[in-house]
PDB file of C-alpha atoms in Angstrom:
ATOM      1  CA  LEU A 216       0.007   0.056   0.072  1.00 69.00           C
ATOM      2  CA  MET A 217       3.197   2.225   0.111  1.00 73.00           C
ATOM      3  CA  GLN A 218       2.633   3.184  -3.365  1.00 81.00           C
ATOM      4  CA  PHE A 219      -0.570   5.100  -2.599  1.00 90.00           C
ATOM      5  CA  SER A 220      -0.764   8.566  -0.942  1.00 91.00           C
ATOM      6  CA  HIS A 221      -1.400   9.176   2.591  1.00 92.00           C
ATOM      7  CA  ASP A 222      -5.113   9.994   1.885  1.00 93.00           C
ATOM      8  CA  GLN A 223      -5.612   6.924  -0.227  1.00 93.00           C
ATOM      9  CA  GLN A 224      -4.183   4.753   2.247  1.00 94.00           C
ATOM     10  CA  GLU A 225      -6.468   6.291   5.195  1.00 94.00           C
ATOM     11  CA  GLU A 226      -9.409   5.818   2.896  1.00 94.00           C
ATOM     12  CA  LEU A 227      -8.475   2.139   2.304  1.00 95.00           C
ATOM     13  CA  TYR A 228      -8.057   1.422   5.974  1.00 95.00           C
ATOM     14  CA  ASP A 229     -10.860   3.364   7.491  1.00 96.00           C
ATOM     15  CA  ASP A 230     -13.544   2.510   4.643  1.00 96.00           C
ATOM     16  CA  TYR A 231     -12.614  -0.999   3.976  1.00 97.00           C
ATOM     17  CA  TRP A 232      -9.762  -2.821   6.178  1.00 96.00           C
ATOM     18  CA  ARG A 233     -11.066  -1.674   9.606  1.00 96.00           C
ATOM     19  CA  ARG A 234     -14.757  -2.563   8.571  1.00 97.00           C
ATOM     20  CA  ILE A 235     -13.373  -6.067   7.523  1.00 98.00           C
ATOM     21  CA  GLU A 236     -11.654  -6.463  10.762  1.00 97.00           C
ATOM     22  CA  ASP A 237     -14.906  -5.446  12.749  1.00 97.00           C
ATOM     23  CA  SER A 238     -17.004  -7.950  10.789  1.00 97.00           C
ATOM     24  CA  VAL A 239     -14.949 -11.080  11.172  1.00 97.00           C
ATOM     25  CA  GLY A 240     -12.905 -10.113  14.090  1.00 96.00           C
ATOM     26  CA  VAL A 241      -8.801  -9.833  14.369  1.00 95.00           C
ATOM     27  CA  ASP A 242      -8.797 -13.516  15.419  1.00 95.00           C
ATOM     28  CA  ASN A 243     -10.490 -14.762  12.415  1.00 95.00           C
ATOM     29  CA  MET A 244      -8.837 -12.684   9.708  1.00 96.00           C
ATOM     30  CA  GLU A 245      -6.305 -15.488   8.513  1.00 96.00           C
ATOM     31  CA  SER A 246      -9.149 -17.920   8.037  1.00 95.00           C
ATOM     32  CA  PHE A 247     -11.333 -15.410   6.443  1.00 97.00           C
ATOM     33  CA  PHE A 248      -8.793 -14.667   3.725  1.00 97.00           C
ATOM     34  CA  VAL A 249      -7.933 -18.269   3.166  1.00 96.00           C
ATOM     35  CA  ASP A 250     -11.864 -19.198   2.810  1.00 96.00           C
ATOM     36  CA  TYR A 251     -12.184 -15.890   0.568  1.00 97.00           C
ATOM     37  CA  LEU A 252      -9.334 -16.943  -1.821  1.00 97.00           C
ATOM     38  CA  ILE A 253     -10.797 -20.333  -2.158  1.00 97.00           C
ATOM     39  CA  PHE A 254     -14.110 -18.922  -3.039  1.00 97.00           C
ATOM     40  CA  LYS A 255     -12.596 -16.406  -5.589  1.00 97.00           C
ATOM     41  CA  LYS A 256     -10.270 -18.918  -7.263  1.00 95.00           C
ATOM     42  CA  ARG A 257     -12.718 -21.944  -7.045  1.00 96.00           C
ATOM     43  CA  SER A 258      -9.840 -23.730  -5.856  1.00 94.00           C
ATOM     44  CA  ASP A 259      -7.605 -24.313  -2.752  1.00 93.00           C
ATOM     45  CA  SER A 260      -4.772 -24.859  -4.949  1.00 93.00           C
ATOM     46  CA  ILE A 261      -1.787 -22.820  -5.505  1.00 93.00           C
ATOM     47  CA  THR A 262       2.011 -23.086  -6.942  1.00 92.00           C
ATOM     48  CA  ILE A 263       4.770 -22.037  -4.881  1.00 90.00           C
ATOM     49  CA  THR A 264       8.338 -22.493  -6.237  1.00 88.00           C
ATOM     50  CA  GLY A 265       7.281 -24.549  -8.869  1.00 89.00           C
ATOM     51  CA  ARG A 266       5.258 -27.105  -6.493  1.00 92.00           C
ATOM     52  CA  ARG A 267       1.674 -27.567  -6.061  1.00 93.00           C
ATOM     53  CA  ALA A 268       0.323 -26.566  -2.671  1.00 94.00           C
ATOM     54  CA  HIS A 269      -2.891 -25.993  -0.656  1.00 94.00           C
ATOM     55  CA  ILE A 270      -3.987 -22.503   0.095  1.00 95.00           C
ATOM     56  CA  ASN A 271      -3.928 -22.332   4.094  1.00 93.00           C
ATOM     57  CA  GLU A 272      -2.758 -19.950   6.743  1.00 94.00           C
ATOM     58  CA  ARG A 273       0.945 -20.834   6.418  1.00 94.00           C
ATOM     59  CA  ASN A 274       1.194 -19.728   2.741  1.00 95.00           C
ATOM     60  CA  LEU A 275      -1.529 -17.205   2.908  1.00 95.00           C
ATOM     61  CA  TYR A 276       0.781 -14.016   2.169  1.00 95.00           C
ATOM     62  CA  VAL A 277       2.040 -15.727  -0.992  1.00 95.00           C
ATOM     63  CA  ALA A 278      -1.452 -16.934  -1.994  1.00 95.00           C
ATOM     64  CA  PHE A 279      -2.988 -13.422  -1.452  1.00 96.00           C
ATOM     65  CA  LYS A 280      -0.151 -11.709  -3.243  1.00 94.00           C
ATOM     66  CA  ASP A 281      -0.497 -14.285  -6.285  1.00 94.00           C
ATOM     67  CA  TYR A 282      -4.362 -13.435  -6.349  1.00 95.00           C
ATOM     68  CA  TYR A 283      -3.818  -9.792  -6.159  1.00 94.00           C
ATOM     69  CA  ASN A 284      -1.249  -9.562  -8.900  1.00 93.00           C
ATOM     70  CA  ASN A 285      -3.568 -11.320 -11.191  1.00 93.00           C
ATOM     71  CA  LEU A 286      -6.358  -8.601 -10.774  1.00 94.00           C
ATOM     72  CA  LYS A 287      -6.769  -6.590 -13.993  1.00 90.00           C
ATOM     73  CA  GLY A 288      -6.956  -2.911 -14.293  1.00 89.00           C
ATOM     74  CA  ASP A 289      -4.808   0.045 -15.256  1.00 89.00           C
ATOM     75  CA  ASP A 290      -5.259   1.928 -11.958  1.00 93.00           C
ATOM     76  CA  ALA A 291      -3.640   0.339  -9.311  1.00 93.00           C
ATOM     77  CA  TYR A 292      -5.534   2.431  -6.458  1.00 94.00           C
ATOM     78  CA  ALA A 293      -8.906   1.540  -8.231  1.00 95.00           C
ATOM     79  CA  VAL A 294      -7.982  -2.308  -8.621  1.00 95.00           C
ATOM     80  CA  THR A 295      -7.019  -2.142  -4.684  1.00 95.00           C
ATOM     81  CA  ARG A 296     -10.173  -0.429  -3.608  1.00 96.00           C
ATOM     82  CA  ASP A 297     -12.364  -2.672  -5.757  1.00 96.00           C
ATOM     83  CA  CYS A 298     -10.590  -5.646  -4.003  1.00 97.00           C
ATOM     84  CA  PHE A 299     -10.953  -4.215  -0.594  1.00 97.00           C
ATOM     85  CA  ALA A 300     -14.803  -3.384  -1.349  1.00 97.00           C
ATOM     86  CA  ASP A 301     -15.257  -7.146  -2.407  1.00 97.00           C
ATOM     87  CA  LEU A 302     -13.478  -8.144   0.703  1.00 98.00           C
ATOM     88  CA  LYS A 303     -15.443  -5.945   2.940  1.00 98.00           C
ATOM     89  CA  HIS A 304     -18.770  -7.421   1.289  1.00 97.00           C
ATOM     90  CA  CYS A 305     -17.746 -10.957   1.678  1.00 98.00           C
ATOM     91  CA  ALA A 306     -16.626 -10.139   5.331  1.00 98.00           C
ATOM     92  CA  GLY A 307     -20.279  -9.041   5.990  1.00 97.00           C
ATOM     93  CA  ILE A 308     -21.375 -12.428   4.933  1.00 97.00           C
ATOM     94  CA  TYR A 309     -18.866 -14.347   6.702  1.00 97.00           C
ATOM     95  CA  LYS A 310     -19.594 -12.556  10.122  1.00 96.00           C
ATOM     96  CA  ASP A 311     -22.772 -14.920  10.343  1.00 94.00           C
ATOM     97  CA  PHE A 312     -20.482 -18.027  10.309  1.00 94.00           C
ATOM     98  CA  ILE A 313     -18.686 -16.908  13.427  1.00 93.00           C
ATOM     99  CA  PHE A 314     -20.215 -17.352  16.889  1.00 90.00           C
ATOM    100  CA  ALA A 315     -19.253 -16.089  20.475  1.00 88.00           C
ATOM    101  CA  SER A 316     -18.325 -18.830  23.098  1.00 84.00           C
ATOM    102  CA  ASP A 317     -21.264 -17.460  24.934  1.00 86.00           C
ATOM    103  CA  VAL A 318     -23.964 -17.205  22.168  1.00 88.00           C
ATOM    104  CA  ASN A 319     -27.414 -17.757  23.215  1.00 87.00           C
ATOM    105  CA  ILE A 320     -28.596 -20.201  20.558  1.00 86.00           C
ATOM    106  CA  VAL A 321     -32.102 -20.019  21.283  1.00 84.00           C
ATOM    107  CA  LYS A 322     -32.287 -16.223  20.465  1.00 88.00           C
ATOM    108  CA  GLU A 323     -30.634 -16.697  16.967  1.00 91.00           C
ATOM    109  CA  THR A 324     -32.388 -16.894  13.589  1.00 93.00           C
ATOM    110  CA  PRO A 325     -33.241 -20.202  11.932  1.00 92.00           C
ATOM    111  CA  VAL A 326     -30.511 -19.839   9.589  1.00 95.00           C
ATOM    112  CA  ARG A 327     -28.114 -19.034  12.201  1.00 94.00           C
ATOM    113  CA  LYS A 328     -29.018 -21.899  14.271  1.00 91.00           C
ATOM    114  CA  LYS A 329     -28.271 -24.077  11.396  1.00 92.00           C
ATOM    115  CA  LEU A 330     -25.018 -22.507  10.829  1.00 93.00           C
ATOM    116  CA  TYR A 331     -24.198 -22.979  14.401  1.00 91.00           C
ATOM    117  CA  TYR A 332     -24.811 -26.643  14.256  1.00 89.00           C
ATOM    118  CA  LEU A 333     -22.834 -26.824  11.133  1.00 89.00           C
ATOM    119  CA  PHE A 334     -19.744 -25.165  12.358  1.00 84.00           C
ATOM    120  CA  GLY A 335     -19.951 -25.749  16.083  1.00 73.00           C
ATOM    121  CA  ILE A 336     -20.355 -29.631  15.707  1.00 72.00           C
ATOM    122  CA  ASN A 337     -19.815 -30.847  12.249  1.00 68.00           C
ATOM    123  CA  SER A 338     -16.982 -28.482  11.436  1.00 69.00           C
ATOM    124  CA  SER A 339     -15.406 -28.787   8.168  1.00 70.00           C
ATOM    125  CA  ALA A 340     -11.903 -27.367   7.405  1.00 67.00           C
ATOM    126  CA  ARG A 341     -12.864 -25.123   4.235  1.00 80.00           C
ATOM    127  CA  LEU A 342     -16.586 -25.441   4.276  1.00 91.00           C
ATOM    128  CA  LYS A 343     -16.818 -21.888   4.853  1.00 94.00           C
ATOM    129  CA  SER A 344     -15.607 -21.034   1.189  1.00 96.00           C
ATOM    130  CA  LEU A 345     -18.624 -22.791  -0.291  1.00 96.00           C
ATOM    131  CA  LEU A 346     -20.995 -21.063   2.176  1.00 96.00           C
ATOM    132  CA  LEU A 347     -19.482 -17.828   1.009  1.00 97.00           C
ATOM    133  CA  TYR A 348     -20.632 -18.796  -2.430  1.00 97.00           C
ATOM    134  CA  ILE A 349     -23.998 -19.884  -1.442  1.00 97.00           C
ATOM    135  CA  PHE A 350     -24.760 -16.764   0.519  1.00 98.00           C
ATOM    136  CA  SER A 351     -23.310 -14.490  -2.147  1.00 97.00           C
ATOM    137  CA  LEU A 352     -26.153 -15.903  -4.444  1.00 97.00           C
ATOM    138  CA  TYR A 353     -28.648 -15.203  -1.857  1.00 97.00           C
ATOM    139  CA  LYS A 354     -27.394 -11.691  -1.132  1.00 96.00           C
ATOM    140  CA  ASP A 355     -27.623 -10.951  -4.662  1.00 95.00           C
ATOM    141  CA  GLY A 356     -31.106 -12.419  -5.131  1.00 96.00           C
ATOM    142  CA  LYS A 357     -30.276 -15.212  -7.342  1.00 96.00           C
ATOM    143  CA  ILE A 358     -31.616 -17.981  -4.954  1.00 97.00           C
ATOM    144  CA  LYS A 359     -34.448 -17.727  -2.379  1.00 96.00           C
ATOM    145  CA  ASP A 360     -35.026 -18.532   1.268  1.00 97.00           C
ATOM    146  CA  ASP A 361     -36.085 -22.267   0.293  1.00 96.00           C
ATOM    147  CA  ASP A 362     -32.940 -22.686  -1.655  1.00 97.00           C
ATOM    148  CA  LEU A 363     -30.637 -21.437   0.858  1.00 97.00           C
ATOM    149  CA  ASN A 364     -32.228 -23.642   3.687  1.00 96.00           C
ATOM    150  CA  GLU A 365     -32.147 -26.431   1.388  1.00 96.00           C
ATOM    151  CA  ALA A 366     -28.506 -26.085   0.569  1.00 97.00           C
ATOM    152  CA  LEU A 367     -27.495 -25.851   4.237  1.00 96.00           C
ATOM    153  CA  ASP A 368     -29.458 -28.860   5.027  1.00 95.00           C
ATOM    154  CA  ALA A 369     -27.548 -30.628   2.036  1.00 95.00           C
ATOM    155  CA  VAL A 370     -24.128 -29.591   3.238  1.00 94.00           C
ATOM    156  CA  THR A 371     -25.013 -30.677   6.902  1.00 93.00           C
ATOM    157  CA  SER A 372     -26.138 -33.901   5.747  1.00 93.00           C
ATOM    158  CA  LEU A 373     -22.957 -34.386   3.681  1.00 93.00           C
ATOM    159  CA  THR A 374     -20.524 -33.137   6.568  1.00 92.00           C
ATOM    160  CA  PHE A 375     -22.534 -35.397   9.170  1.00 92.00           C
ATOM    161  CA  ARG A 376     -22.628 -38.506   7.032  1.00 93.00           C
ATOM    162  CA  ALA A 377     -18.984 -38.106   6.253  1.00 92.00           C
ATOM    163  CA  LYS A 378     -18.054 -37.979   9.860  1.00 90.00           C
ATOM    164  CA  ILE A 379     -19.910 -41.107  10.615  1.00 92.00           C
ATOM    165  CA  CYS A 380     -18.661 -42.888   7.551  1.00 92.00           C
ATOM    166  CA  LYS A 381     -15.125 -41.542   7.873  1.00 89.00           C
ATOM    167  CA  ALA A 382     -15.181 -40.130   4.486  1.00 89.00           C
ATOM    168  CA  ASN A 383     -13.631 -36.665   3.576  1.00 88.00           C
ATOM    169  CA  GLY A 384     -16.482 -34.452   3.538  1.00 87.00           C
ATOM    170  CA  VAL A 385     -16.035 -30.903   2.106  1.00 89.00           C
ATOM    171  CA  ASN A 386     -12.376 -29.661   1.728  1.00 89.00           C
ATOM    172  CA  GLY A 387     -11.124 -26.750   0.003  1.00 90.00           C
ATOM    173  CA  GLN A 388     -10.675 -28.437  -3.585  1.00 89.00           C
ATOM    174  CA  PHE A 389     -14.133 -29.994  -2.997  1.00 93.00           C
ATOM    175  CA  ALA A 390     -15.668 -26.757  -2.311  1.00 94.00           C
ATOM    176  CA  GLY A 391     -14.138 -25.409  -5.374  1.00 94.00           C
ATOM    177  CA  ASN A 392     -15.213 -28.291  -7.695  1.00 94.00           C
ATOM    178  CA  VAL A 393     -18.919 -27.690  -6.391  1.00 95.00           C
ATOM    179  CA  MET A 394     -18.660 -24.200  -7.009  1.00 97.00           C
ATOM    180  CA  THR A 395     -17.120 -24.538 -10.569  1.00 96.00           C
ATOM    181  CA  ARG A 396     -20.037 -27.018 -11.326  1.00 95.00           C
ATOM    182  CA  LEU A 397     -22.587 -24.340 -10.110  1.00 96.00           C
ATOM    183  CA  ASP A 398     -21.105 -21.479 -12.192  1.00 95.00           C
ATOM    184  CA  THR A 399     -22.648 -23.200 -15.441  1.00 93.00           C
ATOM    185  CA  ILE A 400     -26.004 -22.086 -14.041  1.00 93.00           C
ATOM    186  CA  SER A 401     -27.909 -19.655 -16.088  1.00 91.00           C
ATOM    187  CA  ASP A 402     -31.401 -20.154 -14.405  1.00 93.00           C
ATOM    188  CA  TYR A 403     -31.530 -20.506 -10.693  1.00 95.00           C
ATOM    189  CA  THR A 404     -35.094 -21.820 -10.781  1.00 94.00           C
ATOM    190  CA  TYR A 405     -34.043 -25.207 -10.080  1.00 94.00           C
ATOM    191  CA  PHE A 406     -30.831 -24.448  -7.775  1.00 96.00           C
ATOM    192  CA  LYS A 407     -31.977 -26.958  -4.918  1.00 95.00           C
ATOM    193  CA  ASP A 408     -31.699 -29.687  -7.477  1.00 95.00           C
ATOM    194  CA  LEU A 409     -28.390 -28.494  -8.987  1.00 96.00           C
ATOM    195  CA  PHE A 410     -26.948 -27.963  -5.789  1.00 97.00           C
ATOM    196  CA  TRP A 411     -27.702 -31.550  -4.627  1.00 95.00           C
ATOM    197  CA  LYS A 412     -26.382 -33.012  -7.928  1.00 95.00           C
ATOM    198  CA  ALA A 413     -23.206 -30.809  -7.652  1.00 95.00           C
ATOM    199  CA  ILE A 414     -22.356 -32.318  -4.069  1.00 94.00           C
ATOM    200  CA  THR A 415     -23.161 -35.980  -4.817  1.00 94.00           C
ATOM    201  CA  VAL A 416     -21.207 -36.517  -7.901  1.00 91.00           C
ATOM    202  CA  GLY A 417     -17.948 -37.257  -6.083  1.00 85.00           C
ATOM    203  CA  LYS A 418     -16.027 -40.457  -6.079  1.00 87.00           C
ATOM    204  CA  GLY A 419     -14.127 -42.676  -3.697  1.00 88.00           C
ATOM    205  CA  SER A 420     -13.632 -40.862  -0.521  1.00 86.00           C
ATOM    206  CA  TYR A 421     -15.285 -37.763  -1.731  1.00 88.00           C
ATOM    207  CA  ALA A 422     -18.370 -39.387  -2.540  1.00 92.00           C
ATOM    208  CA  PHE A 423     -21.564 -38.538  -0.692  1.00 94.00           C
ATOM    209  CA  PRO A 424     -22.332 -41.425   1.816  1.00 95.00           C
ATOM    210  CA  SER A 425     -25.422 -43.541   0.569  1.00 94.00           C
ATOM    211  CA  ASP A 426     -28.301 -44.371   2.899  1.00 95.00           C
ATOM    212  CA  ASP A 427     -27.087 -47.772   3.295  1.00 96.00           C
ATOM    213  CA  ASP A 428     -23.564 -46.907   4.104  1.00 95.00           C
ATOM    214  CA  PHE A 429     -24.770 -44.427   6.555  1.00 95.00           C
ATOM    215  CA  THR A 430     -27.077 -46.623   8.365  1.00 94.00           C
ATOM    216  CA  HIS A 431     -24.308 -49.538   8.433  1.00 94.00           C
ATOM    217  CA  ALA A 432     -22.066 -46.987   9.992  1.00 93.00           C
ATOM    218  CA  LEU A 433     -24.580 -45.659  12.397  1.00 91.00           C
ATOM    219  CA  LEU A 434     -25.132 -49.177  13.890  1.00 90.00           C
ATOM    220  CA  GLN A 435     -21.731 -50.737  13.621  1.00 89.00           C
ATOM    221  CA  LYS A 436     -19.330 -47.878  14.268  1.00 88.00           C
ATOM    222  CA  ASP A 437     -18.317 -46.742  17.739  1.00 89.00           C
ATOM    223  CA  LEU A 438     -20.344 -43.733  17.640  1.00 89.00           C
ATOM    224  CA  TYR A 439     -19.583 -42.196  20.919  1.00 90.00           C
ATOM    225  CA  GLN A 440     -15.778 -42.452  19.977  1.00 89.00           C
ATOM    226  CA  VAL A 441     -16.365 -40.948  16.629  1.00 89.00           C
ATOM    227  CA  LEU A 442     -18.542 -38.074  17.524  1.00 89.00           C
ATOM    228  CA  ARG A 443     -17.327 -37.631  20.869  1.00 88.00           C
ATOM    229  CA  SER A 444     -19.757 -36.175  23.658  1.00 88.00           C
ATOM    230  CA  ARG A 445     -20.946 -32.923  21.902  1.00 88.00           C
ATOM    231  CA  GLY A 446     -21.401 -34.566  18.346  1.00 90.00           C
ATOM    232  CA  THR A 447     -23.502 -37.563  19.983  1.00 92.00           C
ATOM    233  CA  LYS A 448     -25.377 -34.963  21.774  1.00 92.00           C
ATOM    234  CA  TYR A 449     -26.004 -33.136  18.496  1.00 91.00           C
ATOM    235  CA  MET A 450     -27.138 -36.349  16.702  1.00 92.00           C
ATOM    236  CA  LEU A 451     -29.564 -37.354  19.392  1.00 93.00           C
ATOM    237  CA  TYR A 452     -31.010 -33.693  19.840  1.00 92.00           C
ATOM    238  CA  MET A 453     -31.750 -33.398  16.285  1.00 90.00           C
ATOM    239  CA  TYR A 454     -33.853 -36.647  16.470  1.00 88.00           C
ATOM    240  CA  GLU A 455     -35.747 -35.186  19.177  1.00 89.00           C
ATOM    241  CA  ILE A 456     -36.516 -31.863  17.649  1.00 85.00           C
ATOM    242  CA  ARG A 457     -37.879 -33.626  14.563  1.00 82.00           C
ATOM    243  CA  TYR A 458     -40.144 -35.741  16.676  1.00 78.00           C
ATOM    244  CA  SER A 459     -43.930 -34.621  16.360  1.00 61.00           C
ATOM    245  CA  HIS A 460     -44.176 -33.909  20.254  1.00 64.00           C
ATOM    246  CA  ASP A 461     -40.867 -31.888  20.595  1.00 54.00           C
ATOM    247  CA  LYS A 462     -42.481 -28.821  22.554  1.00 58.00           C
ATOM    248  CA  GLY A 463     -40.541 -28.187  25.650  1.00 74.00           C
ATOM    249  CA  LEU A 464     -37.198 -29.548  25.005  1.00 82.00           C
ATOM    250  CA  PRO A 465     -34.261 -28.025  26.924  1.00 85.00           C
ATOM    251  CA  ALA A 466     -31.872 -25.622  24.873  1.00 84.00           C
ATOM    252  CA  PHE A 467     -28.961 -27.578  23.110  1.00 86.00           C
ATOM    253  CA  ASP A 468     -26.451 -25.850  25.446  1.00 84.00           C
ATOM    254  CA  ASP A 469     -28.538 -26.316  28.577  1.00 85.00           C
ATOM    255  CA  GLU A 470     -25.497 -27.320  30.956  1.00 85.00           C
ATOM    256  CA  THR A 471     -27.715 -30.074  32.312  1.00 86.00           C
ATOM    257  CA  LEU A 472     -28.229 -31.877  28.995  1.00 89.00           C
ATOM    258  CA  SER A 473     -25.964 -34.515  28.416  1.00 90.00           C
ATOM    259  CA  VAL A 474     -25.495 -38.193  26.690  1.00 93.00           C
ATOM    260  CA  GLU A 475     -26.628 -40.966  28.983  1.00 92.00           C
ATOM    261  CA  HIS A 476     -24.873 -44.383  28.500  1.00 93.00           C
ATOM    262  CA  ILE A 477     -27.717 -46.803  29.321  1.00 94.00           C
ATOM    263  CA  MET A 478     -25.174 -49.521  30.274  1.00 94.00           C
ATOM    264  CA  PRO A 479     -22.734 -47.607  32.047  1.00 93.00           C
ATOM    265  CA  GLN A 480     -19.270 -46.721  31.102  1.00 92.00           C
ATOM    266  CA  THR A 481     -17.808 -48.002  34.198  1.00 90.00           C
ATOM    267  CA  LEU A 482     -19.633 -51.458  35.127  1.00 92.00           C
ATOM    268  CA  SER A 483     -20.567 -51.938  38.755  1.00 91.00           C
ATOM    269  CA  ASP A 484     -20.671 -55.610  40.335  1.00 92.00           C
ATOM    270  CA  GLU A 485     -24.628 -55.364  40.005  1.00 91.00           C
ATOM    271  CA  TRP A 486     -24.340 -54.492  36.364  1.00 93.00           C
ATOM    272  CA  ARG A 487     -21.674 -57.334  35.590  1.00 93.00           C
ATOM    273  CA  LYS A 488     -24.149 -59.848  37.012  1.00 92.00           C
ATOM    274  CA  TYR A 489     -26.969 -58.535  34.979  1.00 91.00           C
ATOM    275  CA  LEU A 490     -25.145 -58.557  31.631  1.00 94.00           C
ATOM    276  CA  ASP A 491     -24.913 -61.902  29.830  1.00 94.00           C
ATOM    277  CA  GLU A 492     -21.590 -63.400  28.901  1.00 94.00           C
ATOM    278  CA  GLU A 493     -21.731 -62.357  25.437  1.00 94.00           C
ATOM    279  CA  THR A 494     -22.414 -58.754  26.215  1.00 93.00           C
ATOM    280  CA  LEU A 495     -19.628 -58.536  28.769  1.00 95.00           C
ATOM    281  CA  VAL A 496     -17.013 -59.920  26.152  1.00 95.00           C
ATOM    282  CA  ASN A 497     -18.170 -57.137  23.758  1.00 94.00           C
ATOM    283  CA  TYR A 498     -18.796 -54.688  26.216  1.00 95.00           C
ATOM    284  CA  ASP A 499     -16.151 -52.076  25.249  1.00 93.00           C
ATOM    285  CA  THR A 500     -17.662 -51.947  21.758  1.00 91.00           C
ATOM    286  CA  GLN A 501     -21.269 -52.000  22.693  1.00 93.00           C
ATOM    287  CA  VAL A 502     -21.144 -49.183  25.551  1.00 94.00           C
ATOM    288  CA  ILE A 503     -20.175 -46.548  22.881  1.00 93.00           C
ATOM    289  CA  ARG A 504     -22.648 -47.705  20.003  1.00 92.00           C
ATOM    290  CA  LEU A 505     -25.977 -46.109  19.055  1.00 91.00           C
ATOM    291  CA  GLY A 506     -28.279 -48.253  20.787  1.00 90.00           C
ATOM    292  CA  ASN A 507     -26.607 -47.835  24.348  1.00 93.00           C
ATOM    293  CA  LEU A 508     -26.786 -43.840  24.162  1.00 94.00           C
ATOM    294  CA  ALA A 509     -29.586 -41.503  24.974  1.00 93.00           C
ATOM    295  CA  LEU A 510     -30.285 -37.796  25.965  1.00 93.00           C
ATOM    296  CA  THR A 511     -30.937 -36.880  29.722  1.00 90.00           C
ATOM    297  CA  ASN A 512     -31.000 -33.912  31.883  1.00 84.00           C
ATOM    298  CA  PHE A 513     -30.103 -36.302  34.859  1.00 75.00           C
ATOM    299  CA  ASN A 514     -26.983 -38.067  33.894  1.00 71.00           C
ATOM    300  CA  SER A 515     -25.191 -37.585  37.457  1.00 74.00           C
ATOM    301  CA  GLU A 516     -28.181 -38.933  39.251  1.00 76.00           C
ATOM    302  CA  MET A 517     -28.200 -42.145  37.184  1.00 82.00           C
ATOM    303  CA  SER A 518     -24.407 -43.171  37.099  1.00 79.00           C
ATOM    304  CA  ASN A 519     -24.382 -46.890  37.714  1.00 85.00           C
ATOM    305  CA  LYS A 520     -27.882 -47.308  38.976  1.00 90.00           C
ATOM    306  CA  SER A 521     -29.371 -50.520  37.744  1.00 91.00           C
ATOM    307  CA  PHE A 522     -31.590 -50.460  34.388  1.00 91.00           C
ATOM    308  CA  GLU A 523     -34.762 -50.678  36.488  1.00 91.00           C
ATOM    309  CA  GLU A 524     -33.857 -47.700  38.406  1.00 92.00           C
ATOM    310  CA  LYS A 525     -32.817 -45.863  35.410  1.00 92.00           C
ATOM    311  CA  GLN A 526     -36.265 -46.726  33.645  1.00 92.00           C
ATOM    312  CA  LYS A 527     -38.111 -44.699  36.485  1.00 91.00           C
ATOM    313  CA  ILE A 528     -35.853 -41.527  35.675  1.00 91.00           C
ATOM    314  CA  TYR A 529     -36.215 -42.314  31.865  1.00 92.00           C
ATOM    315  CA  LYS A 530     -40.216 -42.138  32.097  1.00 92.00           C
ATOM    316  CA  GLU A 531     -39.844 -38.474  33.347  1.00 89.00           C
ATOM    317  CA  SER A 532     -37.553 -37.476  30.634  1.00 89.00           C
ATOM    318  CA  ASN A 533     -38.147 -34.396  28.440  1.00 86.00           C
ATOM    319  CA  PHE A 534     -37.125 -36.456  25.441  1.00 91.00           C
ATOM    320  CA  HIS A 535     -39.380 -38.803  23.453  1.00 90.00           C
ATOM    321  CA  TYR A 536     -36.845 -41.357  22.579  1.00 91.00           C
ATOM    322  CA  THR A 537     -35.500 -41.420  26.311  1.00 92.00           C
ATOM    323  CA  ARG A 538     -38.985 -42.041  27.645  1.00 92.00           C
ATOM    324  CA  VAL A 539     -39.462 -44.883  25.310  1.00 91.00           C
ATOM    325  CA  LEU A 540     -36.903 -46.764  27.154  1.00 91.00           C
ATOM    326  CA  ALA A 541     -38.923 -47.139  30.114  1.00 91.00           C
ATOM    327  CA  ASP A 542     -41.010 -49.602  28.253  1.00 91.00           C
ATOM    328  CA  LYS A 543     -37.961 -51.602  27.122  1.00 87.00           C
TER     329      LYS A 543
END
């Protein structure tokens, strides 16, 4: 920027750079620029000293310099100002992808709730570059509310299935490929269908996990180990909010809400007598699978209680699928 006058530098900083920092926050600037570059280039690939590399925080300076040097225009200041203006516009979108640690998700909009679950639970390395593309289309009026929500659901499905099935999901190059496929659209009337097609044509580890693969992984994978506590809580909570009688559910981030292991993680002598030999032999696997997991607000009260004692507590649960356990 030293090539510009003092007044021009001040304008670039006050009208653009400072606004970008205000939107995404200083701590998120590097991530924003990486996602921005992948969004603009439709690829996370860059050549550094003759070798192919991925755009990331480590080579961000080189990657952005390469992008900037390829911008067209005779007036260097006008080119820079237009670049900063575009960055500012995208930062205004990107800020919706960022959540404070103390966010009250109950008060957020439906779209922000979806984004919260997407990034907070099903985080994917370069997913935000693809969402920059989708939200840019939305801001430009090319796609409608239904299209936006459908796209968010599709991306959520892909990232969650990929996590369960241990597929790659969305990385920078996958996001770039999807954007490139969608760039051919001239009529956005059928955007939902075209978006689904664009994210499901991947092959191998980038394939969209099928219903059969997903079902098998849900039942056979060590789910609690794969998703950890928060991811498992998310999955069970999604079941609950889609149940027809889901009114009165505690907030997802309620401090008392946790994952209950029906057969406890630490077996008491009573539980050892209760379980059959086959279950005891396979205990380490069975204890972290889907069939042994439920949501509860009373985890500390149940601990190693017998199943009969737990059933009395399940019966009073806020959660439908937990209450069902009382009848098992």
